[in-house]
Amino acid sequence: MTVHFPFQHTYAALPANFFARVAPTPVAAPRLIKLNRALATHLGLDPEVLSSPEGAEILAGKRVPDGADPIAMAYAGHQFGHFVPQLGDGRAILLGEVIDADGVRRDIQLKGSGPTPFSRRGDGRAALGPVLREYIVSEAMYALGIPTTRSLAAVITGERVQRETMLPGAVLTRVASSHIRVGTFQFFAARGDTDGVRQLADHAIARHYPEAAKAERPYHALLEGVVARQADLMARWLLVGFIHGVMNTDNCSVSGETIDYGPCAFMDHYDPAQVFSSIDEMGRYAYANQPQIALWNLTRLAECLLPLLSDDKDKAIEQAQFILGEFAEKFTTAYQSGLRGKIGLFSQRDGDEALVQDLLDAMAKNQADFTLTFRRLADVALDANDDSVRAQFLDPAAFDEWAARWRQRIADEPQSATERHAAMRRVNPAFIPRNHRVEAVIQAAMNNDDYAPFEELLSVLAKPFEDQPEFADYANPPLPEQRVLQTFCGT
């Protein structure tokens, strides 16, 4: 059976120092765990063929498909604030690019497909747990309407990988609008390779910001575009309680997509200082810190672009600072607009920001569940029964005081209770990939080779804004003994 990918290779056509040509390392006995059939079709690929044994071999890296030009991309990065001049794809190989049904160019990358010249003594492999986590969370983010890389397939390799213990090996097929990172720009800037920075910038403009090519100052427009998309992305993360966990510059995509789901997690009870990542000991990437870290990362990108902004360094710095200065307003506008939507406001008035912040403060003080508080508030908007929201608060009176002010505010708007209820349900999910659910799925797969819980969780998360009464338990926060307090990188 012929497995055909209509590959193109615009990134592989860049100069040789942008990547290393390297083939995936064959594995013993690949077995398909999950194929994202809808995504495959959208990419112009045949799900039936990909589901075949030959398809599984390609998705595991055992067989290189016709037309592929496998490469590992070079990049650098600040990791927890410390600069590493060479990182690169240490366990990921880009097979090529396809044009999807919307006309968008997409990378198809195998993650966990063996060592590359950038592996730094690593084995280039991935364990099953992190592959399942990335599949679940990336597809949940997509269903929530948040820009993200996607998961096309997960394959178990038939081999084991050595971590703290021996674990089942797996490969994730990741789809992204590109894998260009802030760290990719840093790779060339750190070497004083201005031509490399320019070639990469031109490629990023052509791929992600074609309108910038027509601007009077294309590289300024590129930076403006990345700043705008990252500001919007941070707002979207915060509005669903998402914590990336490892926002290094090499995990910051210039396309504005969420990328690299390592120790990521969703909050249960609201806590602005919440950290799950086991390696984030100082809370650098805590929930509420994410916007300022995004700006920090964007500042590193701006530093790389300085030679392209102006021949006069002082002028280039001034121009970059002006563009970076727009981040705060763009983030705040998107975030506050989203918060107003979450509490059912259709208009913007003085005092709204304080009203929402008072709710968040009460939620933090009373350990209220972030997702359920807002979801249940939508029901209150319809039937005026507060019990389901009050139950989220250690001291229900804290909600009562706030709810009186909220009711007064929504009474000033002409929309009906039915309209408000529907609008709030569209932005307040019932279902998120809660940590204890993800962990239970991983344990069932690793310990019992049982993927039924994985399939069921994916099915529930594909419709996060629907009630799904038969799966109501998936909306519930963990019991105390079920809480997952730490998540781990997938290396």
CSV table of C-alpha atoms in Angstrom, one decimal:
chain,number,residue,atom,x,y,z
A,1,MET,CA,0.0,0.0,0.0
A,2,THR,CA,1.4,3.4,-1.0
A,3,VAL,CA,1.2,6.1,1.7
A,4,HIS,CA,1.2,9.4,-0.1
A,5,PHE,CA,1.9,12.8,1.6
A,6,PRO,CA,1.7,15.8,-0.7
A,7,PHE,CA,4.8,17.3,0.9
A,8,GLN,CA,6.4,20.6,0.3
A,9,HIS,CA,9.6,21.8,1.8
A,10,THR,CA,10.0,25.6,2.1
A,11,TYR,CA,11.9,25.4,5.4
A,12,ALA,CA,14.2,22.7,4.2
A,13,ALA,CA,15.0,25.0,1.2
A,14,LEU,CA,16.6,27.5,3.6
A,15,PRO,CA,20.4,27.4,4.0
A,16,ALA,CA,22.0,24.3,5.5
A,17,ASN,CA,22.8,26.0,8.9
A,18,PHE,CA,19.0,26.2,9.6
A,19,PHE,CA,18.7,22.5,10.3
A,20,ALA,CA,20.3,19.1,10.1
A,21,ARG,CA,19.1,16.4,7.7
A,22,VAL,CA,18.4,13.3,9.6
A,23,ALA,CA,16.0,10.4,9.2
A,24,PRO,CA,13.9,9.0,12.0
A,25,THR,CA,15.3,6.0,13.8
A,26,PRO,CA,13.3,2.8,13.0
A,27,VAL,CA,11.4,1.2,15.9
A,28,ALA,CA,10.7,-2.5,16.7
A,29,ALA,CA,6.9,-2.9,16.5
A,30,PRO,CA,4.8,0.2,15.9
A,31,ARG,CA,1.2,0.1,16.8
A,32,LEU,CA,-1.3,2.9,16.2
A,33,ILE,CA,-2.9,4.1,19.4
A,34,LYS,CA,-4.9,6.9,18.0
A,35,LEU,CA,-5.4,8.6,14.6
A,36,ASN,CA,-7.1,12.0,14.4
A,37,ARG,CA,-9.2,11.1,11.4
A,38,ALA,CA,-10.9,14.5,11.0
A,39,LEU,CA,-7.5,16.3,11.1
A,40,ALA,CA,-6.0,13.8,8.6
A,41,THR,CA,-8.8,14.5,6.2
A,42,HIS,CA,-8.4,18.3,6.7
A,43,LEU,CA,-4.7,17.9,5.8
A,44,GLY,CA,-5.5,16.1,2.6
A,45,LEU,CA,-4.4,12.7,3.9
A,46,ASP,CA,-6.2,9.4,3.7
A,47,PRO,CA,-7.3,8.2,7.2
A,48,GLU,CA,-7.7,4.6,6.0
A,49,VAL,CA,-4.2,4.5,4.6
A,50,LEU,CA,-2.8,6.1,7.8
A,51,SER,CA,-4.6,3.5,9.9
A,52,SER,CA,-2.9,0.6,8.0
A,53,PRO,CA,0.2,-1.1,9.2
A,54,GLU,CA,2.3,0.8,6.7
A,55,GLY,CA,0.7,4.1,8.0
A,56,ALA,CA,1.6,3.1,11.5
A,57,GLU,CA,5.2,2.5,10.4
A,58,ILE,CA,5.4,6.0,9.0
A,59,LEU,CA,3.8,7.6,12.0
A,60,ALA,CA,6.4,5.9,14.2
A,61,GLY,CA,9.3,6.8,12.0
A,62,LYS,CA,10.0,3.3,11.0
A,63,ARG,CA,9.3,4.1,7.3
A,64,VAL,CA,10.0,7.4,5.6
A,65,PRO,CA,7.2,8.3,3.2
A,66,ASP,CA,7.8,9.2,-0.4
A,67,GLY,CA,8.5,12.9,-0.8
A,68,ALA,CA,9.6,13.5,2.7
A,69,ASP,CA,12.8,15.5,3.4
A,70,PRO,CA,13.4,14.8,7.1
A,71,ILE,CA,15.1,17.6,9.1
A,72,ALA,CA,15.8,18.6,12.7
A,73,MET,CA,15.5,22.3,13.1
A,74,ALA,CA,18.2,24.4,14.8
A,75,TYR,CA,17.3,26.8,17.6
A,76,ALA,CA,18.6,28.3,20.8
A,77,GLY,CA,16.7,29.5,23.8
A,78,HIS,CA,16.4,31.0,27.3
A,79,GLN,CA,15.5,28.3,29.7
A,80,PHE,CA,14.2,29.7,33.0
A,81,GLY,CA,16.1,32.9,32.1
A,82,HIS,CA,19.4,31.2,31.2
A,83,PHE,CA,20.5,31.4,27.6
A,84,VAL,CA,21.6,28.2,25.8
A,85,PRO,CA,23.1,29.1,22.4
A,86,GLN,CA,22.2,25.7,20.8
A,87,LEU,CA,19.2,23.5,21.6
A,88,GLY,CA,17.4,22.4,18.4
A,89,ASP,CA,15.1,19.5,17.8
A,90,GLY,CA,16.6,16.8,20.0
A,91,ARG,CA,13.8,14.3,19.6
A,92,ALA,CA,11.7,15.7,16.8
A,93,ILE,CA,12.0,15.4,13.1
A,94,LEU,CA,10.1,17.5,10.5
A,95,LEU,CA,9.0,15.3,7.6
A,96,GLY,CA,7.6,18.2,5.5
A,97,GLU,CA,4.8,20.6,5.0
A,98,VAL,CA,1.3,20.1,3.5
A,99,ILE,CA,-1.4,22.6,2.5
A,100,ASP,CA,-4.6,22.0,4.4
A,101,ALA,CA,-8.2,22.4,3.2
A,102,ASP,CA,-8.1,26.0,4.3
A,103,GLY,CA,-5.0,26.7,2.2
A,104,VAL,CA,-2.8,27.0,5.3
A,105,ARG,CA,0.7,25.5,5.2
A,106,ARG,CA,1.2,23.0,8.0
A,107,ASP,CA,4.3,21.2,9.4
A,108,ILE,CA,4.1,17.5,10.0
A,109,GLN,CA,6.6,16.5,12.7
A,110,LEU,CA,7.4,13.3,14.5
A,111,LYS,CA,8.1,13.8,18.1
A,112,GLY,CA,10.0,11.0,19.9
A,113,SER,CA,11.4,9.7,16.6
A,114,GLY,CA,15.0,9.2,17.6
A,115,PRO,CA,18.3,11.1,18.2
A,116,THR,CA,19.4,14.0,16.1
A,117,PRO,CA,22.6,16.2,16.1
A,118,PHE,CA,20.8,18.4,18.6
A,119,SER,CA,20.0,15.6,21.1
A,120,ARG,CA,22.8,16.5,23.6
A,121,ARG,CA,23.4,12.9,24.7
A,122,GLY,CA,19.6,12.2,24.9
A,123,ASP,CA,18.0,9.2,23.3
A,124,GLY,CA,15.7,11.2,21.1
A,125,ARG,CA,12.7,9.1,22.3
A,126,ALA,CA,9.5,9.9,24.0
A,127,ALA,CA,7.7,8.0,26.7
A,128,LEU,CA,4.0,7.1,26.3
A,129,GLY,CA,2.8,9.3,29.2
A,130,PRO,CA,4.0,12.7,27.7
A,131,VAL,CA,2.7,11.7,24.3
A,132,LEU,CA,-0.8,11.0,25.6
A,133,ARG,CA,-0.7,14.2,27.6
A,134,GLU,CA,0.2,16.3,24.6
A,135,TYR,CA,-2.4,14.6,22.5
A,136,ILE,CA,-5.1,15.2,25.1
A,137,VAL,CA,-4.3,18.8,26.0
A,138,SER,CA,-3.5,20.1,22.5
A,139,GLU,CA,-6.7,18.7,21.1
A,140,ALA,CA,-8.6,20.1,24.1
A,141,MET,CA,-7.1,23.5,23.5
A,142,TYR,CA,-8.2,23.3,19.9
A,143,ALA,CA,-11.8,22.5,21.0
A,144,LEU,CA,-11.7,25.5,23.3
A,145,GLY,CA,-10.8,27.7,20.4
A,146,ILE,CA,-7.3,28.5,21.5
A,147,PRO,CA,-4.5,28.7,18.8
A,148,THR,CA,-2.5,25.5,19.2
A,149,THR,CA,-0.4,22.9,17.6
A,150,ARG,CA,-2.5,19.8,16.8
A,151,SER,CA,-2.1,16.0,17.3
A,152,LEU,CA,-2.5,13.9,14.2
A,153,ALA,CA,-1.5,10.5,15.7
A,154,ALA,CA,0.0,8.7,18.6
A,155,VAL,CA,1.9,5.4,18.1
A,156,ILE,CA,3.4,3.0,20.6
A,157,THR,CA,6.8,1.8,19.4
A,158,GLY,CA,7.1,-1.6,20.9
A,159,GLU,CA,10.3,-0.5,22.6
A,160,ARG,CA,10.9,0.8,26.1
A,161,VAL,CA,12.7,4.0,27.1
A,162,GLN,CA,14.9,4.6,30.1
A,163,ARG,CA,13.8,7.4,32.4
A,164,GLU,CA,13.6,7.1,36.2
A,165,THR,CA,12.3,3.6,35.3
A,166,MET,CA,11.8,1.8,32.0
A,167,LEU,CA,8.7,3.1,30.3
A,168,PRO,CA,6.8,2.3,27.1
A,169,GLY,CA,8.0,4.3,24.1
A,170,ALA,CA,5.8,6.3,21.8
A,171,VAL,CA,5.8,8.8,19.0
A,172,LEU,CA,3.4,11.8,18.6
A,173,THR,CA,2.7,13.2,15.1
A,174,ARG,CA,2.4,16.9,15.7
A,175,VAL,CA,0.9,19.4,13.2
A,176,ALA,CA,1.8,23.1,13.5
A,177,SER,CA,1.5,26.1,11.2
A,178,SER,CA,5.2,26.2,11.7
A,179,HIS,CA,7.8,25.3,14.4
A,180,ILE,CA,9.6,28.7,14.2
A,181,ARG,CA,10.3,29.9,17.7
A,182,VAL,CA,11.7,33.0,19.3
A,183,GLY,CA,14.6,30.7,20.0
A,184,THR,CA,15.1,30.1,16.3
A,185,PHE,CA,15.8,33.8,15.9
A,186,GLN,CA,18.1,33.7,18.9
A,187,PHE,CA,20.2,30.9,17.3
A,188,PHE,CA,21.3,33.2,14.5
A,189,ALA,CA,21.5,36.4,16.5
A,190,ALA,CA,23.7,34.7,19.1
A,191,ARG,CA,26.2,33.9,16.3
A,192,GLY,CA,26.1,37.5,14.9
A,193,ASP,CA,24.5,36.0,11.7
A,194,THR,CA,22.4,39.0,10.6
A,195,ASP,CA,21.8,37.4,7.2
A,196,GLY,CA,20.4,34.3,8.9
A,197,VAL,CA,18.1,36.5,11.1
A,198,ARG,CA,16.9,38.3,7.9
A,199,GLN,CA,16.3,35.0,6.0
A,200,LEU,CA,14.4,33.6,8.9
A,201,ALA,CA,12.3,36.8,9.3
A,202,ASP,CA,11.5,36.8,5.5
A,203,HIS,CA,10.4,33.2,5.8
A,204,ALA,CA,8.2,33.9,8.9
A,205,ILE,CA,6.7,36.9,7.1
A,206,ALA,CA,5.9,34.9,4.0
A,207,ARG,CA,4.4,32.1,6.1
A,208,HIS,CA,2.6,33.8,8.9
A,209,TYR,CA,2.4,37.5,8.3
A,210,PRO,CA,2.0,38.1,4.5
A,211,GLU,CA,0.5,41.5,5.1
A,212,ALA,CA,3.8,42.6,6.7
A,213,ALA,CA,5.6,42.0,3.3
A,214,LYS,CA,3.5,44.9,1.9
A,215,ALA,CA,4.2,47.2,4.9
A,216,GLU,CA,6.5,50.1,4.6
A,217,ARG,CA,8.7,48.5,7.2
A,218,PRO,CA,8.2,44.7,7.0
A,219,TYR,CA,10.4,43.8,10.0
A,220,HIS,CA,8.6,46.2,12.3
A,221,ALA,CA,5.3,44.8,11.0
A,222,LEU,CA,6.6,41.3,11.8
A,223,LEU,CA,7.4,42.2,15.4
A,224,GLU,CA,4.0,44.0,15.7
A,225,GLY,CA,2.3,40.9,14.5
A,226,VAL,CA,4.0,38.5,16.9
A,227,VAL,CA,3.4,40.9,19.8
A,228,ALA,CA,-0.3,41.1,18.9
A,229,ARG,CA,-0.8,37.3,18.6
A,230,GLN,CA,1.1,36.6,21.8
A,231,ALA,CA,-0.9,39.2,23.7
A,232,ASP,CA,-4.1,37.6,22.5
A,233,LEU,CA,-2.8,34.1,23.3
A,234,MET,CA,-2.0,34.9,26.9
A,235,ALA,CA,-5.5,36.3,27.4
A,236,ARG,CA,-7.0,33.1,26.0
A,237,TRP,CA,-4.8,31.0,28.3
A,238,LEU,CA,-5.8,32.9,31.4
A,239,LEU,CA,-9.5,32.9,30.5
A,240,VAL,CA,-9.6,29.1,30.7
A,241,GLY,CA,-7.1,28.6,33.6
A,242,PHE,CA,-4.3,27.1,31.5
A,243,ILE,CA,-0.8,27.0,32.8
A,244,HIS,CA,1.9,26.2,30.2
A,245,GLY,CA,4.5,25.4,32.8
A,246,VAL,CA,7.7,26.0,30.7
A,247,MET,CA,7.5,29.2,28.8
A,248,ASN,CA,11.1,29.3,27.6
A,249,THR,CA,11.9,31.2,24.5
A,250,ASP,CA,12.3,28.0,22.6
A,251,ASN,CA,8.7,27.1,23.5
A,252,CYS,CA,7.3,30.4,22.2
A,253,SER,CA,6.0,30.2,18.7
A,254,VAL,CA,6.2,33.2,16.4
A,255,SER,CA,2.9,32.0,14.8
A,256,GLY,CA,1.0,32.6,18.0
A,257,GLU,CA,0.2,29.0,18.6
A,258,THR,CA,0.5,27.2,21.9
A,259,ILE,CA,3.4,24.8,21.5
A,260,ASP,CA,5.2,22.2,23.5
A,261,TYR,CA,2.9,20.7,26.1
A,262,GLY,CA,5.3,19.4,28.7
A,263,PRO,CA,4.3,20.0,32.4
A,264,CYS,CA,1.2,21.9,31.3
A,265,ALA,CA,-2.0,21.9,33.4
A,266,PHE,CA,-5.3,23.5,34.0
A,267,MET,CA,-6.2,25.0,37.4
A,268,ASP,CA,-8.8,23.5,39.6
A,269,HIS,CA,-9.4,26.1,42.3
A,270,TYR,CA,-8.4,29.6,41.3
A,271,ASP,CA,-5.0,30.7,42.5
A,272,PRO,CA,-3.0,33.3,40.6
A,273,ALA,CA,0.2,31.9,42.0
A,274,GLN,CA,-0.6,28.3,40.9
A,275,VAL,CA,2.4,26.3,39.6
A,276,PHE,CA,2.3,22.6,38.6
A,277,SER,CA,5.6,22.1,36.8
A,278,SER,CA,8.1,20.2,39.0
A,279,ILE,CA,11.0,22.1,37.6
A,280,ASP,CA,9.5,25.6,38.1
A,281,GLU,CA,10.7,25.8,41.7
A,282,MET,CA,10.6,29.6,41.8
A,283,GLY,CA,7.2,30.1,40.2
A,284,ARG,CA,8.7,31.9,37.2
A,285,TYR,CA,5.9,30.5,35.0
A,286,ALA,CA,3.0,30.6,37.5
A,287,TYR,CA,-0.5,31.2,36.1
A,288,ALA,CA,-0.6,35.0,36.6
A,289,ASN,CA,3.0,35.5,35.5
A,290,GLN,CA,2.4,34.2,32.0
A,291,PRO,CA,1.7,37.6,30.3
A,292,GLN,CA,4.8,39.2,31.7
A,293,ILE,CA,6.9,36.2,30.7
A,294,ALA,CA,5.4,36.4,27.2
A,295,LEU,CA,6.5,40.0,27.0
A,296,TRP,CA,10.0,39.0,28.3
A,297,ASN,CA,10.2,36.4,25.5
A,298,LEU,CA,9.1,39.0,22.9
A,299,THR,CA,11.7,41.4,24.2
A,300,ARG,CA,14.3,38.7,23.3
A,301,LEU,CA,12.8,38.4,19.9
A,302,ALA,CA,13.0,42.2,19.5
A,303,GLU,CA,16.7,42.1,20.4
A,304,CYS,CA,17.3,39.6,17.6
A,305,LEU,CA,15.5,41.9,15.1
A,306,LEU,CA,17.3,45.1,16.0
A,307,PRO,CA,19.7,45.0,13.0
A,308,LEU,CA,16.8,44.7,10.7
A,309,LEU,CA,14.8,47.6,12.2
A,310,SER,CA,17.4,50.3,11.7
A,311,ASP,CA,21.2,50.8,11.0
A,312,ASP,CA,21.2,53.2,13.9
A,313,LYS,CA,21.1,50.9,17.0
A,314,ASP,CA,19.7,53.6,19.3
A,315,LYS,CA,16.9,54.2,16.8
A,316,ALA,CA,16.3,50.5,16.5
A,317,ILE,CA,16.0,50.1,20.3
A,318,GLU,CA,13.6,53.0,20.5
A,319,GLN,CA,11.4,51.5,17.7
A,320,ALA,CA,11.4,48.1,19.3
A,321,GLN,CA,10.5,49.5,22.7
A,322,PHE,CA,7.6,51.3,21.2
A,323,ILE,CA,6.2,48.1,19.6
A,324,LEU,CA,6.8,46.1,22.8
A,325,GLY,CA,5.0,48.8,24.7
A,326,GLU,CA,1.8,47.9,22.8
A,327,PHE,CA,1.7,44.4,24.4
A,328,ALA,CA,0.2,45.5,27.7
A,329,GLU,CA,-2.7,47.3,26.2
A,330,LYS,CA,-3.4,44.5,23.7
A,331,PHE,CA,-3.3,41.9,26.4
A,332,THR,CA,-5.5,43.9,28.8
A,333,THR,CA,-8.0,44.7,26.2
A,334,ALA,CA,-8.4,41.0,25.2
A,335,TYR,CA,-8.3,39.7,28.8
A,336,GLN,CA,-10.8,42.2,30.1
A,337,SER,CA,-13.1,41.7,27.2
A,338,GLY,CA,-13.0,37.9,27.8
A,339,LEU,CA,-13.7,38.4,31.5
A,340,ARG,CA,-16.7,40.5,30.8
A,341,GLY,CA,-18.0,37.8,28.5
A,342,LYS,CA,-17.4,35.2,31.2
A,343,ILE,CA,-19.7,37.0,33.6
A,344,GLY,CA,-22.3,37.8,30.9
A,345,LEU,CA,-21.7,41.4,30.2
A,346,PHE,CA,-22.4,42.6,26.7
A,347,SER,CA,-21.2,46.2,27.1
A,348,GLN,CA,-18.2,47.9,28.8
A,349,ARG,CA,-18.8,50.3,31.6
A,350,ASP,CA,-16.7,51.9,34.4
A,351,GLY,CA,-16.4,49.6,37.3
A,352,ASP,CA,-16.6,46.4,35.3
A,353,GLU,CA,-12.9,45.6,35.7
A,354,ALA,CA,-13.2,46.0,39.5
A,355,LEU,CA,-16.4,43.9,39.5
A,356,VAL,CA,-14.7,40.9,37.9
A,357,GLN,CA,-11.5,41.3,39.9
A,358,ASP,CA,-13.6,41.2,43.1
A,359,LEU,CA,-15.0,37.9,42.0
A,360,LEU,CA,-11.6,36.5,41.2
A,361,ASP,CA,-10.3,37.7,44.6
A,362,ALA,CA,-13.2,36.0,46.4
A,363,MET,CA,-12.6,32.8,44.3
A,364,ALA,CA,-9.0,32.8,45.4
A,365,LYS,CA,-9.7,33.4,49.0
A,366,ASN,CA,-12.4,30.7,49.0
A,367,GLN,CA,-10.7,28.1,46.8
A,368,ALA,CA,-13.5,28.2,44.3
A,369,ASP,CA,-13.1,26.0,41.2
A,370,PHE,CA,-12.2,28.3,38.3
A,371,THR,CA,-14.0,26.4,35.6
A,372,LEU,CA,-17.2,25.5,37.5
A,373,THR,CA,-17.7,28.9,39.1
A,374,PHE,CA,-18.0,30.6,35.7
A,375,ARG,CA,-20.0,27.7,34.1
A,376,ARG,CA,-22.5,27.6,37.0
A,377,LEU,CA,-22.8,31.4,36.9
A,378,ALA,CA,-24.2,31.0,33.4
A,379,ASP,CA,-27.0,28.9,34.9
A,380,VAL,CA,-27.6,31.5,37.6
A,381,ALA,CA,-28.1,34.1,34.9
A,382,LEU,CA,-31.0,32.0,33.6
A,383,ASP,CA,-32.8,30.7,36.7
A,384,ALA,CA,-31.5,32.9,39.6
A,385,ASN,CA,-30.7,29.8,41.7
A,386,ASP,CA,-27.4,30.5,43.3
A,387,ASP,CA,-26.8,27.2,45.0
A,388,SER,CA,-24.5,25.6,42.4
A,389,VAL,CA,-22.2,28.6,42.5
A,390,ARG,CA,-22.3,29.2,46.3
A,391,ALA,CA,-21.2,25.5,46.7
A,392,GLN,CA,-17.9,26.4,45.0
A,393,PHE,CA,-17.0,28.8,47.9
A,394,LEU,CA,-15.7,27.9,51.3
A,395,ASP,CA,-17.7,30.9,52.6
A,396,PRO,CA,-20.8,31.1,50.4
A,397,ALA,CA,-21.5,34.6,51.8
A,398,ALA,CA,-18.5,35.8,49.8
A,399,PHE,CA,-20.4,35.0,46.6
A,400,ASP,CA,-23.7,36.5,47.9
A,401,GLU,CA,-22.2,39.9,48.4
A,402,TRP,CA,-20.7,39.9,44.9
A,403,ALA,CA,-23.8,38.4,43.2
A,404,ALA,CA,-26.0,41.3,44.4
A,405,ARG,CA,-23.7,43.8,42.6
A,406,TRP,CA,-23.5,41.6,39.6
A,407,ARG,CA,-27.3,41.3,39.3
A,408,GLN,CA,-27.6,45.0,39.5
A,409,ARG,CA,-25.0,45.4,36.7
A,410,ILE,CA,-26.6,42.9,34.3
A,411,ALA,CA,-30.1,44.5,34.9
A,412,ASP,CA,-28.7,47.6,33.2
A,413,GLU,CA,-28.4,45.7,29.9
A,414,PRO,CA,-31.3,45.0,27.5
A,415,GLN,CA,-30.4,41.4,26.7
A,416,SER,CA,-32.7,38.7,28.0
A,417,ALA,CA,-31.7,36.1,30.6
A,418,THR,CA,-31.9,33.4,27.8
A,419,GLU,CA,-29.5,35.4,25.6
A,420,ARG,CA,-27.1,36.0,28.5
A,421,HIS,CA,-27.2,32.3,29.5
A,422,ALA,CA,-26.4,31.2,25.9
A,423,ALA,CA,-23.6,33.7,25.5
A,424,MET,CA,-22.0,32.7,28.8
A,425,ARG,CA,-22.1,29.0,27.9
A,426,ARG,CA,-20.3,29.7,24.7
A,427,VAL,CA,-17.3,31.1,26.5
A,428,ASN,CA,-17.3,29.1,29.8
A,429,PRO,CA,-16.5,25.5,29.2
A,430,ALA,CA,-18.0,22.7,31.3
A,431,PHE,CA,-15.1,20.4,30.6
A,432,ILE,CA,-11.3,20.9,30.7
A,433,PRO,CA,-8.6,18.3,30.8
A,434,ARG,CA,-8.3,18.1,34.6
A,435,ASN,CA,-5.0,16.8,35.8
A,436,HIS,CA,-6.4,13.9,37.7
A,437,ARG,CA,-8.3,12.7,34.6
A,438,VAL,CA,-5.3,13.0,32.4
A,439,GLU,CA,-3.2,11.1,34.9
A,440,ALA,CA,-5.8,8.3,35.2
A,441,VAL,CA,-5.8,7.9,31.4
A,442,ILE,CA,-2.0,7.7,31.3
A,443,GLN,CA,-1.9,5.1,34.1
A,444,ALA,CA,-4.6,3.0,32.5
A,445,ALA,CA,-2.6,3.0,29.2
A,446,MET,CA,0.8,2.3,30.8
A,447,ASN,CA,-0.2,-0.2,33.4
A,448,ASN,CA,-2.9,-2.1,31.5
A,449,ASP,CA,-2.5,-1.2,27.8
A,450,ASP,CA,-6.1,0.1,28.2
A,451,TYR,CA,-6.9,3.1,25.9
A,452,ALA,CA,-10.6,3.1,26.5
A,453,PRO,CA,-10.3,5.9,29.1
A,454,PHE,CA,-8.1,7.9,26.7
A,455,GLU,CA,-10.7,7.6,24.0
A,456,GLU,CA,-13.5,8.6,26.3
A,457,LEU,CA,-11.7,11.6,27.7
A,458,LEU,CA,-10.9,12.8,24.2
A,459,SER,CA,-14.6,12.4,23.2
A,460,VAL,CA,-15.7,14.5,26.2
A,461,LEU,CA,-13.1,17.2,25.7
A,462,ALA,CA,-14.0,17.5,22.0
A,463,LYS,CA,-17.3,19.2,23.1
A,464,PRO,CA,-16.2,21.3,26.0
A,465,PHE,CA,-19.2,23.8,25.9
A,466,GLU,CA,-21.9,21.1,25.8
A,467,ASP,CA,-23.4,19.7,29.0
A,468,GLN,CA,-23.0,16.0,28.1
A,469,PRO,CA,-25.0,14.7,31.1
A,470,GLU,CA,-23.8,11.1,30.6
A,471,PHE,CA,-20.3,12.4,31.3
A,472,ALA,CA,-21.1,14.9,34.1
A,473,ASP,CA,-18.5,13.5,36.4
A,474,TYR,CA,-15.8,14.7,34.0
A,475,ALA,CA,-16.7,18.3,34.9
A,476,ASN,CA,-16.1,17.8,38.6
A,477,PRO,CA,-12.9,18.9,40.3
A,478,PRO,CA,-10.8,16.2,42.0
A,479,LEU,CA,-11.4,14.9,45.5
A,480,PRO,CA,-8.6,15.8,47.9
A,481,GLU,CA,-7.0,12.4,47.4
A,482,GLN,CA,-7.2,12.7,43.6
A,483,ARG,CA,-5.4,16.0,43.3
A,484,VAL,CA,-2.3,16.1,41.1
A,485,LEU,CA,0.0,18.7,42.5
A,486,GLN,CA,2.9,18.4,40.2
A,487,THR,CA,3.4,17.8,36.5
A,488,PHE,CA,6.6,16.8,34.7
A,489,CYS,CA,8.4,17.6,31.5
A,490,GLY,CA,8.2,15.0,28.8
A,491,THR,CA,11.9,14.6,28.2
